Amino acid sequence: MDTSIALIVFSSIAVTSCVFLASYFLFIRKESKLQDLTLGLLFIAIALRILKSIFYYILPEISPIGTALGFLGFALIGPLAFTYLSLNKNNHKTLKPILLLHILFPVIGFVIILINSNFAYDMYLLANVSFATYLVISAITFISKPKENNLTQWHKALFYGLVALSAVLIYQLLGETISAYATGIALSSIVIYFLFFYALQSPSVVKKSSSKVIPEKMIRKITKAMEDDKIYYQPGITLAQFAEAIDAPNYLVSRATKKIYNKNFPEVINSFRIKAVRDKLSQPEFMNEKIEDLAYDVGFNTSSAFYNAFKKEVAMTPREYQTSIMNKN
């Protein structure tokens, strides 16, 4: 098979993969509407940019509308990636109006190329700079703080895939030969294949959540038992014992506590116990109490389990915490 034909087929399949992912996020998944919409548009933008390269490789005299659409997709990749990570940080619920300003450059550049395609090279160069700038800002704002921004392996894979894509597109634009341009198309397609197959292996990305609706009555039972009845004071309480106490099946209690407190059952119990100890440590009348006794009072069976849980929850020892509270007062 001729090398050019093989390249066109290889890259066309990559673009098709992009469109497939975009369609899934835009029309099928619908788990987190804003985030799915942004991710779907991101893959559409990538597809437009690579499609423009394919057409330019086949027909160098590509029409201004094709060049402009390629630019629009290219210039939107950075803003959409940044927005996607921003939405993940605030739990997919809100879109800051200021983010809409990020589409000004893509739209203005699109219009300029339509009016005068002689500016195409300059606009694509600016798009490269814009894309790289968004990646740097995203790295500083989100990628460098994965836990704070609730990042998963998928978010990291997407980011590094886009970094690779940015480097390839810069190389493609600055290359002076048709072979460099063809290499850019091939490498861009490889990045797309990487993201496509990584997404297929990430259940949180391409599969709908299997979680079922938790009855409101169940939520009230659990929060009452935890927050009002303080059932966690019972030493060694297990999920089965807790479920029996509120007359509910184990699996449903496990799922509900995870949904309510975003922790598994043992972590929830320890978290409430630690909070109870912290409340006492902040009160002067408990200054001379043995910390181990306070731990036993709220349900811990051993001092080692208490100290480990406290350090994990508060990031300091109980005595350090007590000292910091007293110093503030």
CSV table of N, CA and C in Angstrom, one decimal, residues 69-217:
chain,number,residue,atom,x,y,z
A,69,LEU,N,-12.0,26.4,9.9
A,69,LEU,CA,-12.6,25.4,10.8
A,69,LEU,C,-11.5,24.7,11.6
A,70,GLY,N,-10.4,24.4,10.9
A,70,GLY,CA,-9.3,23.7,11.5
A,70,GLY,C,-8.7,24.6,12.6
A,71,PHE,N,-8.6,25.9,12.3
A,71,PHE,CA,-8.1,26.9,13.3
A,71,PHE,C,-9.0,26.9,14.5
A,72,LEU,N,-10.4,27.0,14.2
A,72,LEU,CA,-11.3,27.1,15.3
A,72,LEU,C,-11.2,25.9,16.3
A,73,GLY,N,-11.1,24.7,15.7
A,73,GLY,CA,-10.9,23.5,16.5
A,73,GLY,C,-9.6,23.6,17.3
A,74,PHE,N,-8.5,24.0,16.6
A,74,PHE,CA,-7.2,24.1,17.3
A,74,PHE,C,-7.2,25.1,18.4
A,75,ALA,N,-7.8,26.2,18.2
A,75,ALA,CA,-7.7,27.3,19.2
A,75,ALA,C,-8.7,27.0,20.4
A,76,LEU,N,-9.6,26.1,20.2
A,76,LEU,CA,-10.5,25.8,21.3
A,76,LEU,C,-10.0,24.6,22.2
A,77,ILE,N,-9.0,23.9,21.7
A,77,ILE,CA,-8.5,22.8,22.5
A,77,ILE,C,-8.0,23.2,23.9
A,78,GLY,N,-7.2,24.3,23.9
A,78,GLY,CA,-6.7,24.7,25.2
A,78,GLY,C,-7.8,25.2,26.2
A,79,PRO,N,-8.7,26.1,25.7
A,79,PRO,CA,-9.8,26.6,26.6
A,79,PRO,C,-10.7,25.5,27.1
A,80,LEU,N,-11.0,24.5,26.2
A,80,LEU,CA,-11.9,23.4,26.6
A,80,LEU,C,-11.2,22.5,27.6
A,81,ALA,N,-9.9,22.2,27.4
A,81,ALA,CA,-9.2,21.4,28.4
A,81,ALA,C,-9.1,22.1,29.7
A,82,PHE,N,-8.9,23.4,29.7
A,82,PHE,CA,-8.8,24.1,31.0
A,82,PHE,C,-10.2,24.1,31.7
A,83,THR,N,-11.2,24.3,30.9
A,83,THR,CA,-12.6,24.3,31.4
A,83,THR,C,-13.0,23.0,32.0
A,84,TYR,N,-12.6,21.9,31.3
A,84,TYR,CA,-12.9,20.6,31.8
A,84,TYR,C,-12.3,20.3,33.1
A,85,LEU,N,-11.0,20.7,33.3
A,85,LEU,CA,-10.4,20.5,34.6
A,85,LEU,C,-11.0,21.4,35.7
A,86,SER,N,-11.4,22.6,35.3
A,86,SER,CA,-12.0,23.5,36.2
A,86,SER,C,-13.4,23.0,36.7
A,87,LEU,N,-14.1,22.4,35.8
A,87,LEU,CA,-15.4,21.8,36.2
A,87,LEU,C,-15.2,20.6,37.1
A,88,ASN,N,-14.1,19.8,36.9
A,88,ASN,CA,-13.9,18.7,37.8
A,88,ASN,C,-13.6,19.2,39.2
A,89,LYS,N,-12.9,20.3,39.3
A,89,LYS,CA,-12.5,20.9,40.6
A,89,LYS,C,-13.8,21.3,41.4
A,90,ASN,N,-14.8,21.9,40.8
A,90,ASN,CA,-16.0,22.3,41.6
A,90,ASN,C,-17.1,21.3,41.4
A,91,ASN,N,-16.8,20.0,41.2
A,91,ASN,CA,-17.8,19.0,41.2
A,91,ASN,C,-18.8,19.1,40.1
A,92,HIS,N,-18.4,19.6,38.9
A,92,HIS,CA,-19.2,19.6,37.7
A,92,HIS,C,-20.5,20.4,37.7
A,93,LYS,N,-20.7,21.3,38.7
A,93,LYS,CA,-22.0,21.9,38.9
A,93,LYS,C,-22.1,23.3,38.3
A,94,THR,N,-21.0,24.0,38.2
A,94,THR,CA,-21.1,25.4,37.8
A,94,THR,C,-20.1,25.7,36.7
A,95,LEU,N,-20.5,26.6,35.9
A,95,LEU,CA,-19.6,27.1,34.8
A,95,LEU,C,-19.4,28.6,35.1
A,96,LYS,N,-18.2,29.0,35.4
A,96,LYS,CA,-18.0,30.4,35.7
A,96,LYS,C,-18.1,31.2,34.4
A,97,PRO,N,-19.0,32.3,34.4
A,97,PRO,CA,-19.2,33.1,33.2
A,97,PRO,C,-17.9,33.6,32.5
A,98,ILE,N,-16.9,33.9,33.3
A,98,ILE,CA,-15.6,34.4,32.8
A,98,ILE,C,-15.0,33.4,31.8
A,99,LEU,N,-15.3,32.1,32.0
A,99,LEU,CA,-14.7,31.2,31.1
A,99,LEU,C,-15.1,31.4,29.6
A,100,LEU,N,-16.3,32.0,29.4
A,100,LEU,CA,-16.8,32.3,28.1
A,100,LEU,C,-15.9,33.2,27.3
A,101,LEU,N,-15.1,34.0,28.1
A,101,LEU,CA,-14.2,35.0,27.4
A,101,LEU,C,-13.1,34.2,26.7
A,102,HIS,N,-12.9,33.0,27.1
A,102,HIS,CA,-11.8,32.2,26.4
A,102,HIS,C,-12.1,31.8,25.0
A,103,ILE,N,-13.3,32.0,24.6
A,103,ILE,CA,-13.6,31.6,23.2
A,103,ILE,C,-13.5,32.8,22.2
A,104,LEU,N,-13.1,34.0,22.8
A,104,LEU,CA,-13.0,35.1,21.9
A,104,LEU,C,-11.9,35.0,20.9
A,105,PHE,N,-10.7,34.5,21.3
A,105,PHE,CA,-9.6,34.4,20.3
A,105,PHE,C,-10.0,33.4,19.2
A,106,PRO,N,-10.5,32.2,19.6
A,106,PRO,CA,-10.9,31.2,18.5
A,106,PRO,C,-11.9,31.8,17.5
A,107,VAL,N,-12.9,32.5,18.0
A,107,VAL,CA,-13.9,33.1,17.1
A,107,VAL,C,-13.3,34.2,16.3
A,108,ILE,N,-12.6,35.1,16.9
A,108,ILE,CA,-12.0,36.2,16.1
A,108,ILE,C,-11.0,35.7,15.0
A,109,GLY,N,-10.2,34.7,15.4
A,109,GLY,CA,-9.3,34.1,14.4
A,109,GLY,C,-10.0,33.4,13.3
A,110,PHE,N,-11.1,32.7,13.6
A,110,PHE,CA,-11.9,32.1,12.6
A,110,PHE,C,-12.4,33.1,11.6
A,111,VAL,N,-12.9,34.2,12.1
A,111,VAL,CA,-13.4,35.2,11.2
A,111,VAL,C,-12.3,35.8,10.3
A,112,ILE,N,-11.2,36.1,10.9
A,112,ILE,CA,-10.0,36.7,10.2
A,112,ILE,C,-9.6,35.8,9.0
A,113,ILE,N,-9.5,34.5,9.3
A,113,ILE,CA,-9.1,33.6,8.2
A,113,ILE,C,-10.1,33.5,7.1
A,114,LEU,N,-11.4,33.5,7.5
A,114,LEU,CA,-12.5,33.5,6.5
A,114,LEU,C,-12.4,34.8,5.6
A,115,ILE,N,-12.1,35.9,6.2
A,115,ILE,CA,-12.0,37.2,5.4
A,115,ILE,C,-10.7,37.2,4.6
A,116,ASN,N,-9.6,36.8,5.2
A,116,ASN,CA,-8.3,36.8,4.4
A,116,ASN,C,-7.5,35.6,4.9
A,117,SER,N,-7.4,34.6,4.1
A,117,SER,CA,-6.7,33.4,4.4
A,117,SER,C,-5.2,33.6,4.4
A,118,ASN,N,-4.7,34.7,4.0
A,118,ASN,CA,-3.2,35.0,4.0
A,118,ASN,C,-2.7,35.1,5.5
A,119,PHE,N,-3.7,35.3,6.4
A,119,PHE,CA,-3.3,35.4,7.8
A,119,PHE,C,-3.3,34.0,8.5
A,120,ALA,N,-3.6,33.0,7.7
A,120,ALA,CA,-3.8,31.7,8.3
A,120,ALA,C,-2.5,31.2,9.1
A,121,TYR,N,-1.4,31.4,8.5
A,121,TYR,CA,-0.1,30.9,9.2
A,121,TYR,C,0.1,31.6,10.5
A,122,ASP,N,-0.1,32.9,10.5
A,122,ASP,CA,0.1,33.7,11.7
A,122,ASP,C,-0.9,33.3,12.8
A,123,MET,N,-2.2,33.1,12.4
A,123,MET,CA,-3.2,32.7,13.3
A,123,MET,C,-2.9,31.3,13.9
A,124,TYR,N,-2.4,30.4,13.1
A,124,TYR,CA,-2.1,29.1,13.6
A,124,TYR,C,-0.9,29.1,14.5
A,125,LEU,N,0.0,30.0,14.2
A,125,LEU,CA,1.1,30.2,15.1
A,125,LEU,C,0.7,30.7,16.5
A,126,LEU,N,-0.2,31.7,16.5
A,126,LEU,CA,-0.8,32.2,17.7
A,126,LEU,C,-1.6,31.1,18.5
A,127,ALA,N,-2.3,30.2,17.7
A,127,ALA,CA,-3.0,29.2,18.3
A,127,ALA,C,-2.1,28.2,19.0
A,128,ASN,N,-0.9,27.9,18.4
A,128,ASN,CA,0.1,27.1,19.1
A,128,ASN,C,0.5,27.7,20.4
A,129,VAL,N,0.8,29.0,20.4
A,129,VAL,CA,1.2,29.7,21.6
A,129,VAL,C,0.1,29.7,22.7
A,130,SER,N,-1.1,29.9,22.2
A,130,SER,CA,-2.3,29.8,23.1
A,130,SER,C,-2.5,28.5,23.7
A,131,PHE,N,-2.4,27.4,22.9
A,131,PHE,CA,-2.5,26.1,23.4
A,131,PHE,C,-1.5,25.7,24.5
A,132,ALA,N,-0.2,26.1,24.1
A,132,ALA,CA,0.9,25.8,25.1
A,132,ALA,C,0.7,26.6,26.4
A,133,THR,N,0.2,27.8,26.3
A,133,THR,CA,0.0,28.7,27.5
A,133,THR,C,-1.1,28.0,28.4
A,134,TYR,N,-2.2,27.6,27.8
A,134,TYR,CA,-3.2,26.9,28.5
A,134,TYR,C,-2.7,25.7,29.2
A,135,LEU,N,-1.9,25.0,28.6
A,135,LEU,CA,-1.3,23.8,29.2
A,135,LEU,C,-0.4,24.1,30.4
A,136,VAL,N,0.4,25.2,30.3
A,136,VAL,CA,1.2,25.6,31.4
A,136,VAL,C,0.3,26.0,32.6
A,137,ILE,N,-0.7,26.8,32.3
A,137,ILE,CA,-1.6,27.3,33.3
A,137,ILE,C,-2.3,26.1,34.0
A,138,SER,N,-2.7,25.1,33.2
A,138,SER,CA,-3.4,24.0,33.7
A,138,SER,C,-2.5,23.1,34.6
A,139,ALA,N,-1.2,23.0,34.2
A,139,ALA,CA,-0.2,22.3,35.0
A,139,ALA,C,-0.1,22.9,36.3
A,140,ILE,N,0.0,24.2,36.4
A,140,ILE,CA,0.3,25.0,37.6
A,140,ILE,C,-1.0,24.9,38.5
A,141,THR,N,-2.2,25.1,37.9
A,141,THR,CA,-3.4,25.3,38.6
A,141,THR,C,-4.0,23.9,39.1
A,142,PHE,N,-3.9,22.9,38.2
A,142,PHE,CA,-4.6,21.6,38.5
A,142,PHE,C,-3.6,20.4,38.6
A,143,ILE,N,-2.8,20.2,37.6
A,143,ILE,CA,-2.0,19.0,37.6
A,143,ILE,C,-1.0,18.9,38.8
A,144,SER,N,-0.5,20.0,39.2
A,144,SER,CA,0.5,20.0,40.3
A,144,SER,C,-0.2,19.8,41.6
A,145,LYS,N,-1.5,19.9,41.7
A,145,LYS,CA,-2.3,19.6,42.9
A,145,LYS,C,-3.4,18.6,42.7
A,146,PRO,N,-3.0,17.4,42.4
A,146,PRO,CA,-4.0,16.4,42.0
A,146,PRO,C,-5.1,16.1,43.0
A,147,LYS,N,-4.7,16.0,44.3
A,147,LYS,CA,-5.7,15.7,45.3
A,147,LYS,C,-6.6,16.8,45.6
A,148,GLU,N,-6.1,18.0,45.6
A,148,GLU,CA,-6.9,19.2,45.8
A,148,GLU,C,-7.9,19.4,44.7
A,149,ASN,N,-7.6,19.0,43.5
A,149,ASN,CA,-8.5,19.2,42.4
A,149,ASN,C,-9.2,17.9,42.0
A,150,ASN,N,-9.2,16.9,42.8
A,150,ASN,CA,-9.9,15.6,42.6
A,150,ASN,C,-9.5,15.0,41.2
A,151,LEU,N,-8.3,15.0,40.9
A,151,LEU,CA,-7.9,14.5,39.6
A,151,LEU,C,-7.7,13.0,39.6
A,152,THR,N,-8.2,12.3,38.6
A,152,THR,CA,-8.0,10.9,38.4
A,152,THR,C,-6.9,10.6,37.4
A,153,GLN,N,-6.5,9.3,37.2
A,153,GLN,CA,-5.5,9.0,36.3
A,153,GLN,C,-5.9,9.4,34.9
A,154,TRP,N,-7.2,9.4,34.6
A,154,TRP,CA,-7.7,9.8,33.3
A,154,TRP,C,-7.4,11.3,33.0
A,155,HIS,N,-7.6,12.2,34.0
A,155,HIS,CA,-7.3,13.6,33.9
A,155,HIS,C,-5.8,13.8,33.5
A,156,LYS,N,-5.0,13.0,34.2
A,156,LYS,CA,-3.5,13.2,34.0
A,156,LYS,C,-3.2,12.6,32.6
A,157,ALA,N,-3.8,11.5,32.2
A,157,ALA,CA,-3.5,11.0,30.9
A,157,ALA,C,-3.9,11.9,29.8
A,158,LEU,N,-5.1,12.5,30.0
A,158,LEU,CA,-5.6,13.5,29.0
A,158,LEU,C,-4.7,14.7,28.9
A,159,PHE,N,-4.2,15.2,30.1
A,159,PHE,CA,-3.3,16.4,30.1
A,159,PHE,C,-2.0,16.1,29.3
A,160,TYR,N,-1.4,14.9,29.7
A,160,TYR,CA,-0.1,14.6,29.1
A,160,TYR,C,-0.3,14.3,27.6
A,161,GLY,N,-1.4,13.7,27.2
A,161,GLY,CA,-1.7,13.5,25.8
A,161,GLY,C,-1.8,14.8,25.1
A,162,LEU,N,-2.4,15.8,25.7
A,162,LEU,CA,-2.5,17.1,25.1
A,162,LEU,C,-1.2,17.8,25.0
A,163,VAL,N,-0.3,17.6,26.0
A,163,VAL,CA,1.0,18.1,25.9
A,163,VAL,C,1.8,17.6,24.7
A,164,ALA,N,1.6,16.3,24.5
A,164,ALA,CA,2.3,15.6,23.4
A,164,ALA,C,1.7,16.2,22.1
A,165,LEU,N,0.4,16.3,22.0
A,165,LEU,CA,-0.3,16.9,20.8
A,165,LEU,C,0.2,18.3,20.5
A,166,SER,N,0.4,19.1,21.5
A,166,SER,CA,0.9,20.5,21.4
A,166,SER,C,2.3,20.5,20.7
A,167,ALA,N,3.1,19.6,21.3
A,167,ALA,CA,4.5,19.5,20.7
A,167,ALA,C,4.5,19.1,19.3
A,168,VAL,N,3.7,18.1,19.0
A,168,VAL,CA,3.6,17.6,17.6
A,168,VAL,C,3.1,18.7,16.6
A,169,LEU,N,2.1,19.4,17.1
A,169,LEU,CA,1.5,20.5,16.2
A,169,LEU,C,2.5,21.6,16.0
A,170,ILE,N,3.3,21.9,17.0
A,170,ILE,CA,4.3,23.0,16.8
A,170,ILE,C,5.3,22.5,15.8
A,171,TYR,N,5.7,21.2,16.0
A,171,TYR,CA,6.7,20.7,15.0
A,171,TYR,C,6.1,20.7,13.6
A,172,GLN,N,4.9,20.3,13.5
A,172,GLN,CA,4.2,20.3,12.2
A,172,GLN,C,4.2,21.7,11.5
A,173,LEU,N,3.8,22.7,12.3
A,173,LEU,CA,3.7,24.0,11.8
A,173,LEU,C,5.1,24.6,11.4
A,174,LEU,N,6.1,24.3,12.2
A,174,LEU,CA,7.4,24.9,11.9
A,174,LEU,C,8.2,24.1,10.9
A,175,GLY,N,7.8,22.8,10.6
A,175,GLY,CA,8.5,22.0,9.7
A,175,GLY,C,8.4,22.6,8.3
A,176,GLU,N,9.4,22.5,7.5
A,176,GLU,CA,9.5,23.1,6.2
A,176,GLU,C,9.3,22.1,5.0
A,177,THR,N,9.1,20.8,5.4
A,177,THR,CA,8.9,19.8,4.3
A,177,THR,C,7.6,19.1,4.4
A,178,ILE,N,7.1,18.5,3.3
A,178,ILE,CA,5.9,17.8,3.4
A,178,ILE,C,6.0,16.5,4.2
A,179,SER,N,7.3,16.0,4.3
A,179,SER,CA,7.5,14.8,5.1
A,179,SER,C,7.3,15.2,6.6
A,180,ALA,N,7.7,16.4,7.0
A,180,ALA,CA,7.6,16.8,8.4
A,180,ALA,C,6.1,17.0,8.7
A,181,TYR,N,5.3,17.5,7.7
A,181,TYR,CA,3.9,17.7,7.9
A,181,TYR,C,3.2,16.3,8.1
A,182,ALA,N,3.6,15.3,7.2
A,182,ALA,CA,3.1,14.0,7.3
A,182,ALA,C,3.4,13.3,8.6
A,183,THR,N,4.6,13.5,9.1
A,183,THR,CA,5.0,13.0,10.4
A,183,THR,C,4.1,13.6,11.5
A,184,GLY,N,3.8,14.9,11.4
A,184,GLY,CA,2.9,15.5,12.4
A,184,GLY,C,1.6,14.9,12.4
A,185,ILE,N,1.0,14.6,11.2
A,185,ILE,CA,-0.3,13.9,11.1
A,185,ILE,C,-0.2,12.5,11.8
A,186,ALA,N,0.8,11.8,11.5
A,186,ALA,CA,0.9,10.4,12.1
A,186,ALA,C,1.1,10.5,13.6
A,187,LEU,N,1.9,11.4,14.1
A,187,LEU,CA,2.1,11.5,15.5
A,187,LEU,C,0.9,12.0,16.3
A,188,SER,N,0.2,12.9,15.6
A,188,SER,CA,-1.1,13.4,16.2
A,188,SER,C,-2.1,12.2,16.3
A,189,SER,N,-2.1,11.4,15.3
A,189,SER,CA,-3.1,10.3,15.3
A,189,SER,C,-2.7,9.3,16.4
A,190,ILE,N,-1.4,9.1,16.6
A,190,ILE,CA,-1.0,8.2,17.7
A,190,ILE,C,-1.5,8.7,19.1
A,191,VAL,N,-1.4,10.0,19.3
A,191,VAL,CA,-1.9,10.6,20.5
A,191,VAL,C,-3.4,10.4,20.7
A,192,ILE,N,-4.1,10.5,19.6
A,192,ILE,CA,-5.5,10.3,19.7
A,192,ILE,C,-5.8,8.8,20.0
A,193,TYR,N,-5.1,7.9,19.4
A,193,TYR,CA,-5.3,6.5,19.7
A,193,TYR,C,-5.0,6.2,21.2
A,194,PHE,N,-4.0,6.8,21.7
A,194,PHE,CA,-3.6,6.6,23.1
A,194,PHE,C,-4.8,7.1,24.0
A,195,LEU,N,-5.3,8.3,23.7
A,195,LEU,CA,-6.4,8.8,24.5
A,195,LEU,C,-7.7,7.9,24.4
A,196,PHE,N,-7.9,7.5,23.2
A,196,PHE,CA,-9.1,6.6,22.9
A,196,PHE,C,-9.0,5.3,23.7
A,197,PHE,N,-7.9,4.6,23.6
A,197,PHE,CA,-7.8,3.3,24.3
A,197,PHE,C,-7.7,3.5,25.8
A,198,TYR,N,-7.1,4.6,26.2
A,198,TYR,CA,-7.0,4.9,27.7
A,198,TYR,C,-8.4,5.1,28.2
A,199,ALA,N,-9.2,5.8,27.4
A,199,ALA,CA,-10.6,6.1,27.9
A,199,ALA,C,-11.4,4.8,28.0
A,200,LEU,N,-11.2,3.9,27.0
A,200,LEU,CA,-11.9,2.6,27.0
A,200,LEU,C,-11.6,1.8,28.2
A,201,GLN,N,-10.4,2.0,28.8
A,201,GLN,CA,-10.0,1.2,29.9
A,201,GLN,C,-10.3,1.9,31.2
A,202,SER,N,-10.9,3.1,31.2
A,202,SER,CA,-11.2,3.8,32.4
A,202,SER,C,-12.7,3.8,32.6
A,203,PRO,N,-13.2,2.9,33.5
A,203,PRO,CA,-14.6,2.8,33.7
A,203,PRO,C,-15.3,4.1,34.1
A,204,SER,N,-14.6,5.0,34.9
A,204,SER,CA,-15.2,6.2,35.3
A,204,SER,C,-15.4,7.2,34.2
A,205,VAL,N,-14.7,6.9,33.0
A,205,VAL,CA,-14.8,7.8,31.9
A,205,VAL,C,-15.9,7.4,30.9
A,206,VAL,N,-15.9,6.1,30.5
A,206,VAL,CA,-16.7,5.7,29.4
A,206,VAL,C,-17.9,4.9,29.8
A,207,LYS,N,-18.0,4.5,31.1
A,207,LYS,CA,-19.1,3.7,31.5
A,207,LYS,C,-20.0,4.5,32.4
A,208,LYS,N,-21.3,4.2,32.3
A,208,LYS,CA,-22.2,4.9,33.2
A,208,LYS,C,-22.1,4.4,34.6
A,209,SER,N,-22.3,5.2,35.6
A,209,SER,CA,-22.2,4.8,36.9
A,209,SER,C,-23.3,3.8,37.2
A,210,SER,N,-23.0,2.8,37.9
A,210,SER,CA,-24.0,1.7,38.2
A,210,SER,C,-24.8,2.0,39.6
A,211,SER,N,-24.4,3.2,40.2
A,211,SER,CA,-25.1,3.5,41.4
A,211,SER,C,-26.5,3.7,41.3
A,212,LYS,N,-27.3,3.2,42.2
A,212,LYS,CA,-28.7,3.4,42.2
A,212,LYS,C,-29.1,4.5,43.2
A,213,VAL,N,-30.4,5.0,43.0
A,213,VAL,CA,-30.8,6.0,43.9
A,213,VAL,C,-31.0,5.5,45.3
A,214,ILE,N,-30.4,6.2,46.3
A,214,ILE,CA,-30.6,5.9,47.7
A,214,ILE,C,-31.9,6.5,48.2
A,215,PRO,N,-32.7,5.7,48.8
A,215,PRO,CA,-34.0,6.2,49.4
A,215,PRO,C,-33.7,7.3,50.4
A,216,GLU,N,-34.5,8.4,50.4
A,216,GLU,CA,-34.3,9.5,51.3
A,216,GLU,C,-34.5,9.0,52.7
A,217,LYS,N,-35.4,8.1,52.9
A,217,LYS,CA,-35.6,7.5,54.3
A,217,LYS,C,-34.3,6.9,54.8
